[in-house]
């Protein structure tokens, strides 16, 4: 492969991981909004856990659900989100053996630090619609041959983002060839998900949620309990958090929209962790290791510098005009995709040590000005 091919492949892979994680966050947010809206008033102890901490060991692997819903001491649902299931038969068998570990009395979060194993709970696998048909055939073959004995029902669901340019929404449906459904008779009959997703009443329904329906949940949840896309989190910090770390004079300079004016400020992992928990991502929805790996990623795009063990110096600047160059890649699902493309290109330029003739023209460092201190009032007046 040529140097250009390697660069393009690198950017595509990183951006694909960004988009996949963004989709996972949407899926979790949509289900949080749906389940909380429908059932929090029906059950005194109802709890939606967006960031389950309880892990299980299975075949040497540590597994943690994507999210859980506890209704009462009689019933709960454990959800696991995947872009696709393994396509190789042996890999799929190993995957199901691991999932079987969830079947051994998983402790659901109830209130605060309390956990409880409901009398019965089901395991729901959410799979991207483009990969769902193959998955449901193979899973049903294993189940019908009694390869696996689950006490829980293993419910396969698909998710799909449709009508992105007209009436965007997420669709969630049950993959019916796997003949297991939610055992949710504890729910009010009019609200039983099993009925909604079954053949009763004339056909299978879907659960549809437009992105605007779960905006609040995504804006405060931000992340999800899947392997982190550092690019995704870096874009969130750059877009939503770092501006508020500037003093008044620095904010005025940033608002001048000159992408070559770099404003540097120090921050530690602990400081950023406390800030995010206090102002942005409540309910313990953040891990320090996520912050550390994301700051390292920003160092990889030369938007930060690793100063000491837990301290970094952020090199912040206004990229609004640069982001317009990438608006063609933005969908209505995410307002971070344009920034993600810039950071992905910068990261690959550095990771591959790309020749300047290959580098994207979005990056012109030749006339950058670094601002670290002594920001005077006359300079403020320039903007």
Short mmCIF file of C-alpha atoms in Angstrom, two decimals:
data_model
loop_
_atom_site.label_atom_id
_atom_site.label_comp_id
_atom_site.label_asym_id
_atom_site.label_seq_id
_atom_site.Cartn_x
_atom_site.Cartn_y
_atom_site.Cartn_z
CA UNK A 1 0.00 0.00 0.00
CA UNK A 2 1.14 3.54 -0.70
CA UNK A 3 1.63 6.12 2.03
CA UNK A 4 -1.60 7.79 0.96
CA UNK A 5 -3.50 4.48 1.15
CA UNK A 6 -2.17 3.85 4.67
CA UNK A 7 -3.20 7.32 5.74
CA UNK A 8 -6.73 7.00 4.33
CA UNK A 9 -7.15 3.54 5.87
CA UNK A 10 -5.98 4.83 9.25
CA UNK A 11 -8.47 7.73 9.19
CA UNK A 12 -11.32 5.47 8.05
CA UNK A 13 -10.69 2.94 10.81
CA UNK A 14 -10.52 5.53 13.57
CA UNK A 15 -13.59 7.37 12.30
CA UNK A 16 -15.50 4.08 11.97
CA UNK A 17 -14.78 3.35 15.63
CA UNK A 18 -16.00 6.86 16.50
CA UNK A 19 -19.26 6.34 14.61
CA UNK A 20 -19.83 2.92 16.13
CA UNK A 21 -19.36 4.24 19.65
CA UNK A 22 -21.63 7.20 18.89
CA UNK A 23 -24.28 4.71 17.75
CA UNK A 24 -23.86 2.68 20.96
CA UNK A 25 -24.39 5.85 23.04
CA UNK A 26 -27.55 6.58 21.04
CA UNK A 27 -28.90 3.06 21.58
CA UNK A 28 -28.31 3.16 25.34
CA UNK A 29 -29.81 6.66 25.59
CA UNK A 30 -32.88 5.64 23.60
CA UNK A 31 -33.55 2.65 25.86
CA UNK A 32 -32.94 4.70 28.98
CA UNK A 33 -35.51 7.26 27.87
CA UNK A 34 -38.02 4.58 26.86
CA UNK A 35 -37.70 2.42 29.99
CA UNK A 36 -37.60 5.30 32.49
CA UNK A 37 -40.56 6.99 30.82
CA UNK A 38 -42.66 3.80 30.74
CA UNK A 39 -41.80 2.05 34.02
CA UNK A 40 -40.29 4.36 36.65
CA UNK A 41 -43.78 5.33 37.83
CA UNK A 42 -45.00 1.72 37.79
CA UNK A 43 -42.35 0.25 40.12
CA UNK A 44 -41.16 1.84 43.35
CA UNK A 45 -37.67 0.35 43.06
CA UNK A 46 -37.29 0.63 39.29
CA UNK A 47 -33.68 1.40 38.35
CA UNK A 48 -31.98 1.94 35.00
CA UNK A 49 -28.24 1.40 35.35
CA UNK A 50 -26.41 3.06 32.47
CA UNK A 51 -22.96 2.16 33.79
CA UNK A 52 -23.13 -1.27 35.47
CA UNK A 53 -20.06 -1.95 37.60
CA UNK A 54 -20.77 -5.57 38.47
CA UNK A 55 -18.66 -7.85 36.26
CA UNK A 56 -18.72 -11.63 35.90
CA UNK A 57 -15.94 -14.04 35.05
CA UNK A 58 -16.64 -16.45 32.21
CA UNK A 59 -14.05 -18.67 30.50
CA UNK A 60 -11.28 -16.39 31.68
CA UNK A 61 -12.99 -13.26 30.36
CA UNK A 62 -14.43 -10.43 32.43
CA UNK A 63 -17.86 -9.34 31.18
CA UNK A 64 -19.91 -6.29 32.10
CA UNK A 65 -23.37 -5.55 30.62
CA UNK A 66 -23.95 -2.46 28.50
CA UNK A 67 -26.89 -1.50 30.75
CA UNK A 68 -29.50 -3.09 33.00
CA UNK A 69 -33.12 -2.46 33.98
CA UNK A 70 -34.34 -3.60 37.40
CA UNK A 71 -38.13 -3.54 37.77
CA UNK A 72 -38.61 -5.24 41.14
CA UNK A 73 -37.41 -8.28 43.05
CA UNK A 74 -39.31 -10.47 40.58
CA UNK A 75 -37.87 -9.28 37.26
CA UNK A 76 -35.05 -7.48 35.46
CA UNK A 77 -33.41 -7.33 32.03
CA UNK A 78 -29.69 -7.33 31.30
CA UNK A 79 -28.81 -5.69 27.95
CA UNK A 80 -25.63 -6.13 25.89
CA UNK A 81 -25.08 -4.00 22.75
CA UNK A 82 -23.00 -5.26 19.80
CA UNK A 83 -22.38 -4.06 16.28
CA UNK A 84 -22.37 -7.69 15.18
CA UNK A 85 -21.96 -11.16 16.62
CA UNK A 86 -18.98 -13.32 15.61
CA UNK A 87 -19.43 -14.75 12.12
CA UNK A 88 -17.19 -17.77 12.59
CA UNK A 89 -19.08 -20.70 14.13
CA UNK A 90 -16.44 -21.48 16.75
CA UNK A 91 -16.11 -17.81 17.68
CA UNK A 92 -19.89 -17.52 18.03
CA UNK A 93 -19.94 -20.61 20.21
CA UNK A 94 -17.27 -19.09 22.45
CA UNK A 95 -19.23 -15.82 22.56
CA UNK A 96 -22.40 -17.61 23.70
CA UNK A 97 -20.43 -19.56 26.30
CA UNK A 98 -19.28 -16.23 27.70
CA UNK A 99 -22.79 -14.76 27.61
CA UNK A 100 -23.93 -17.84 29.55
CA UNK A 101 -21.90 -16.42 32.44
CA UNK A 102 -24.53 -13.68 32.83
CA UNK A 103 -27.01 -16.46 33.60
CA UNK A 104 -25.40 -17.33 36.92
CA UNK A 105 -27.24 -14.92 39.22
CA UNK A 106 -26.24 -11.44 38.03
CA UNK A 107 -26.59 -8.75 40.77
CA UNK A 108 -28.63 -5.79 39.48
CA UNK A 109 -28.08 -2.30 40.85
CA UNK A 110 -31.13 -1.23 42.86
CA UNK A 111 -30.54 1.88 44.99
CA UNK A 112 -27.21 3.49 45.80
CA UNK A 113 -24.73 0.70 46.41
CA UNK A 114 -27.38 -1.98 46.92
CA UNK A 115 -27.60 -4.89 44.50
CA UNK A 116 -30.13 -7.68 44.15
CA UNK A 117 -30.60 -10.75 41.96
CA UNK A 118 -34.25 -10.78 40.79
CA UNK A 119 -36.22 -14.03 40.92
CA UNK A 120 -35.95 -14.09 37.14
CA UNK A 121 -34.25 -11.92 34.55
CA UNK A 122 -33.68 -12.09 30.82
CA UNK A 123 -30.63 -11.35 28.69
CA UNK A 124 -31.20 -9.11 25.65
CA UNK A 125 -28.59 -8.84 22.90
CA UNK A 126 -28.92 -5.70 20.76
CA UNK A 127 -27.34 -6.14 17.32
CA UNK A 128 -27.01 -3.74 14.39
CA UNK A 129 -29.75 -4.45 11.86
CA UNK A 130 -27.26 -4.89 9.00
CA UNK A 131 -25.80 -7.91 10.81
CA UNK A 132 -28.94 -9.23 12.50
CA UNK A 133 -30.28 -11.79 10.02
CA UNK A 134 -27.16 -13.95 10.00
CA UNK A 135 -26.85 -13.71 13.77
CA UNK A 136 -30.38 -14.88 14.55
CA UNK A 137 -30.08 -17.98 12.32
CA UNK A 138 -26.82 -19.09 13.89
CA UNK A 139 -27.90 -18.40 17.48
CA UNK A 140 -31.16 -20.28 16.99
CA UNK A 141 -29.27 -23.26 15.58
CA UNK A 142 -27.15 -23.45 18.73
CA UNK A 143 -30.18 -23.08 21.01
CA UNK A 144 -32.30 -25.64 19.14
CA UNK A 145 -29.51 -28.20 19.37
CA UNK A 146 -29.40 -27.72 23.16
CA UNK A 147 -25.78 -26.58 22.95
CA UNK A 148 -26.55 -24.04 25.68
CA UNK A 149 -28.97 -24.22 28.59
CA UNK A 150 -30.00 -20.75 29.75
CA UNK A 151 -32.22 -20.22 32.79
CA UNK A 152 -32.84 -16.73 31.44
CA UNK A 153 -34.45 -16.16 28.07
CA UNK A 154 -31.93 -15.01 25.47
CA UNK A 155 -33.77 -12.29 23.51
CA UNK A 156 -32.23 -11.03 20.27
CA UNK A 157 -33.08 -7.46 19.25
CA UNK A 158 -31.98 -5.41 16.27
CA UNK A 159 -31.33 -1.67 16.15
CA UNK A 160 -31.36 0.48 13.04
CA UNK A 161 -31.07 4.20 12.32
CA UNK A 162 -33.47 5.04 9.49
CA UNK A 163 -34.67 8.03 7.42
CA UNK A 164 -31.66 10.01 8.41
CA UNK A 165 -32.38 12.90 6.03
CA UNK A 166 -36.15 13.21 6.48
CA UNK A 167 -37.67 11.79 9.66
CA UNK A 168 -34.76 10.25 11.55
CA UNK A 169 -35.44 7.61 14.17
CA UNK A 170 -34.08 4.47 15.74
CA UNK A 171 -36.03 1.25 15.27
CA UNK A 172 -35.73 -1.63 17.70
CA UNK A 173 -37.30 -4.98 16.84
CA UNK A 174 -37.15 -8.56 18.03
CA UNK A 175 -35.39 -11.13 15.86
CA UNK A 176 -38.17 -13.69 15.80
CA UNK A 177 -36.24 -16.69 14.52
CA UNK A 178 -34.81 -16.94 18.02
CA UNK A 179 -38.05 -18.06 19.65
CA UNK A 180 -37.40 -16.56 23.08
CA UNK A 181 -39.12 -13.41 24.29
CA UNK A 182 -39.15 -11.31 27.43
CA UNK A 183 -40.80 -13.06 30.40
CA UNK A 184 -42.21 -9.73 31.54
CA UNK A 185 -45.62 -10.75 32.92
CA UNK A 186 -44.76 -8.69 36.02
CA UNK A 187 -45.18 -5.55 33.89
CA UNK A 188 -48.64 -4.01 33.40
CA UNK A 189 -50.27 -5.88 30.53
CA UNK A 190 -50.65 -2.74 28.43
CA UNK A 191 -46.89 -2.13 28.78
CA UNK A 192 -45.46 -5.60 28.34
CA UNK A 193 -42.59 -5.41 25.85
CA UNK A 194 -43.05 -9.09 24.99
CA UNK A 195 -46.52 -8.41 23.56
CA UNK A 196 -45.37 -5.36 21.64
CA UNK A 197 -42.53 -7.35 20.02
CA UNK A 198 -44.52 -10.54 19.30
CA UNK A 199 -46.90 -11.73 16.59
CA UNK A 200 -49.93 -10.90 18.72
CA UNK A 201 -52.30 -8.16 17.59
CA UNK A 202 -51.53 -8.76 13.92
CA UNK A 203 -47.77 -8.47 13.61
CA UNK A 204 -44.43 -7.58 15.14
CA UNK A 205 -44.16 -3.99 16.25
CA UNK A 206 -40.98 -2.04 16.68
CA UNK A 207 -40.00 0.44 19.36
CA UNK A 208 -39.27 3.69 17.54
CA UNK A 209 -37.40 6.61 19.07
CA UNK A 210 -36.40 9.81 17.23
CA UNK A 211 -33.04 11.23 18.38
CA UNK A 212 -34.76 14.27 19.89
CA UNK A 213 -36.66 11.94 22.21
CA UNK A 214 -33.49 11.01 24.11
CA UNK A 215 -31.42 14.21 23.77
CA UNK A 216 -31.51 14.83 27.52
CA UNK A 217 -30.29 11.34 28.33
CA UNK A 218 -27.43 11.56 25.83
CA UNK A 219 -26.38 15.03 26.97
CA UNK A 220 -25.97 13.91 30.59
CA UNK A 221 -25.06 10.26 29.97
CA UNK A 222 -22.55 11.21 27.23
CA UNK A 223 -20.72 7.85 27.36
CA UNK A 224 -21.70 4.20 27.60
CA UNK A 225 -20.41 0.97 29.13
CA UNK A 226 -18.58 -0.17 25.98
CA UNK A 227 -14.94 -0.03 24.95
CA UNK A 228 -14.24 3.69 24.74
CA UNK A 229 -13.58 5.57 21.53
CA UNK A 230 -10.97 8.07 22.71
CA UNK A 231 -11.68 10.13 19.59
CA UNK A 232 -15.35 10.39 20.60
CA UNK A 233 -14.55 11.48 24.16
CA UNK A 234 -11.83 13.87 22.97
CA UNK A 235 -14.35 15.59 20.70
CA UNK A 236 -16.84 15.86 23.56
CA UNK A 237 -14.25 17.47 25.85
CA UNK A 238 -13.11 19.87 23.13
CA UNK A 239 -16.66 20.78 22.11
CA UNK A 240 -18.32 21.03 25.53
CA UNK A 241 -15.80 21.31 28.36
CA UNK A 242 -12.50 22.99 27.58
CA UNK A 243 -13.95 26.43 26.77
CA UNK A 244 -15.19 26.63 30.37
CA UNK A 245 -11.61 26.11 31.60
CA UNK A 246 -10.59 29.48 30.12
CA UNK A 247 -10.66 32.79 31.96
CA UNK A 248 -12.63 35.74 30.58
CA UNK A 249 -9.75 37.14 28.55
CA UNK A 250 -8.89 33.76 27.05
CA UNK A 251 -12.53 33.20 26.10
CA UNK A 252 -12.57 36.50 24.21
CA UNK A 253 -9.45 35.47 22.31
CA UNK A 254 -11.00 32.06 21.51
CA UNK A 255 -14.11 33.79 20.21
CA UNK A 256 -11.92 35.55 17.67
CA UNK A 257 -12.09 32.23 15.74
CA UNK A 258 -8.45 32.25 14.72
CA UNK A 259 -7.44 28.57 14.59
CA UNK A 260 -3.75 29.53 14.86
CA UNK A 261 -4.16 31.16 18.28
CA UNK A 262 -3.37 28.40 20.80
CA UNK A 263 -4.40 28.94 24.43
CA UNK A 264 -2.58 26.59 26.77
CA UNK A 265 -3.78 25.60 30.24
CA UNK A 266 -2.80 22.79 32.63
CA UNK A 267 -5.17 20.15 33.96
CA UNK A 268 -4.78 16.91 35.88
CA UNK A 269 -6.73 13.67 35.53
CA UNK A 270 -8.18 14.18 39.03
CA UNK A 271 -9.24 17.77 38.28
CA UNK A 272 -10.97 16.79 35.04
CA UNK A 273 -12.60 13.79 36.73
CA UNK A 274 -14.03 15.99 39.50
CA UNK A 275 -15.22 18.62 37.00
CA UNK A 276 -16.96 16.09 34.78
CA UNK A 277 -18.72 14.42 37.73
CA UNK A 278 -19.79 17.76 39.16
CA UNK A 279 -20.95 19.56 36.02
CA UNK A 280 -21.31 17.25 33.04
CA UNK A 281 -21.67 13.49 33.62
CA UNK A 282 -23.46 12.73 36.90
CA UNK A 283 -24.24 9.39 38.55
CA UNK A 284 -20.68 8.03 38.43
CA UNK A 285 -20.77 7.78 34.65
CA UNK A 286 -17.07 8.34 34.15
CA UNK A 287 -13.89 6.36 34.75
CA UNK A 288 -10.47 7.90 35.41
CA UNK A 289 -8.86 5.49 32.97
CA UNK A 290 -11.17 6.86 30.24
CA UNK A 291 -9.97 10.39 30.98
CA UNK A 292 -6.31 9.38 31.00
CA UNK A 293 -6.49 7.46 27.70
CA UNK A 294 -8.37 10.35 26.06
CA UNK A 295 -5.83 12.93 27.19
CA UNK A 296 -3.13 10.65 25.75
CA UNK A 297 -5.10 10.59 22.50
CA UNK A 298 -5.18 14.42 22.46
CA UNK A 299 -1.42 14.35 22.96
CA UNK A 300 -1.28 12.14 19.87
CA UNK A 301 -3.02 14.84 17.82
CA UNK A 302 -0.74 17.50 19.38
CA UNK A 303 -3.73 19.13 21.07
CA UNK A 304 -2.26 18.33 24.49
CA UNK A 305 1.10 17.60 26.08
CA UNK A 306 1.82 15.00 28.78
CA UNK A 307 3.66 16.99 31.46
CA UNK A 308 3.92 14.49 34.34
CA UNK A 309 2.23 11.31 35.58
CA UNK A 310 -1.29 12.78 35.83
CA UNK A 311 -0.82 16.32 34.51
CA UNK A 312 -1.41 17.48 30.94
CA UNK A 313 -1.22 20.83 29.19
CA UNK A 314 -4.16 21.38 26.85
CA UNK A 315 -3.42 23.32 23.64
CA UNK A 316 -6.86 24.70 22.96
CA UNK A 317 -7.90 26.70 19.90
CA UNK A 318 -11.01 27.59 17.96
CA UNK A 319 -11.54 25.12 15.10
CA UNK A 320 -14.99 26.28 14.00
CA UNK A 321 -13.86 27.45 10.56
CA UNK A 322 -11.78 24.29 10.04
CA UNK A 323 -14.76 22.11 10.98
CA UNK A 324 -16.81 23.56 8.13
CA UNK A 325 -14.49 21.75 5.70
CA UNK A 326 -15.92 18.47 7.01
CA UNK A 327 -19.61 19.28 7.25
CA UNK A 328 -20.33 16.85 4.40
CA UNK A 329 -19.60 13.94 6.76
CA UNK A 330 -21.99 15.12 9.47
CA UNK A 331 -25.31 13.39 9.97
CA UNK A 332 -28.15 14.55 12.16
CA UNK A 333 -27.10 11.94 14.72
CA UNK A 334 -23.94 13.72 15.81
CA UNK A 335 -22.64 17.27 15.85
CA UNK A 336 -19.13 16.05 16.63
CA UNK A 337 -18.41 14.19 13.39
CA UNK A 338 -16.76 17.16 11.68
CA UNK A 339 -14.37 17.68 14.59
CA UNK A 340 -13.76 13.92 14.72
CA UNK A 341 -12.55 13.94 11.11
CA UNK A 342 -10.03 16.68 11.88
CA UNK A 343 -8.67 14.89 14.93
CA UNK A 344 -8.57 11.54 13.10
CA UNK A 345 -6.48 13.07 10.31
CA UNK A 346 -4.11 14.73 12.76
CA UNK A 347 -3.71 11.53 14.74
CA UNK A 348 -2.90 9.46 11.64
CA UNK A 349 -0.48 12.09 10.35
CA UNK A 350 1.51 11.75 13.58
CA UNK A 351 1.06 8.00 14.08
CA UNK A 352 2.22 7.22 10.52
CA UNK A 353 4.71 10.07 10.31
CA UNK A 354 2.98 11.03 7.09
CA UNK A 355 4.89 13.07 4.52
CA UNK A 356 3.72 16.67 4.32
CA UNK A 357 2.60 16.17 0.70
CA UNK A 358 0.02 13.67 1.91
CA UNK A 359 -1.20 15.63 4.92
CA UNK A 360 -4.64 17.18 4.90
CA UNK A 361 -4.81 20.89 4.16
CA UNK A 362 -6.99 21.39 7.25
CA UNK A 363 -3.79 21.65 9.26
CA UNK A 364 -1.62 24.70 8.75
CA UNK A 365 0.71 25.12 11.71
CA UNK A 366 3.09 27.51 10.04
CA UNK A 367 1.72 30.63 11.71
CA UNK A 368 0.41 29.37 15.04
CA UNK A 369 0.68 31.65 18.06
CA UNK A 370 0.80 30.05 21.51
CA UNK A 371 -0.80 31.96 24.38
CA UNK A 372 0.07 30.74 27.86
CA UNK A 373 0.02 33.79 30.15
CA UNK A 374 0.07 37.61 30.36
CA UNK A 375 -3.03 38.06 28.25
CA UNK A 376 -3.37 41.82 28.27
CA UNK A 377 -6.41 44.03 27.92
CA UNK A 378 -5.17 45.63 24.65
CA UNK A 379 -5.02 42.14 23.07
CA UNK A 380 -8.56 41.53 24.28
CA UNK A 381 -9.66 44.69 22.50
CA UNK A 382 -8.42 43.33 19.18
CA UNK A 383 -11.36 40.93 19.17
#
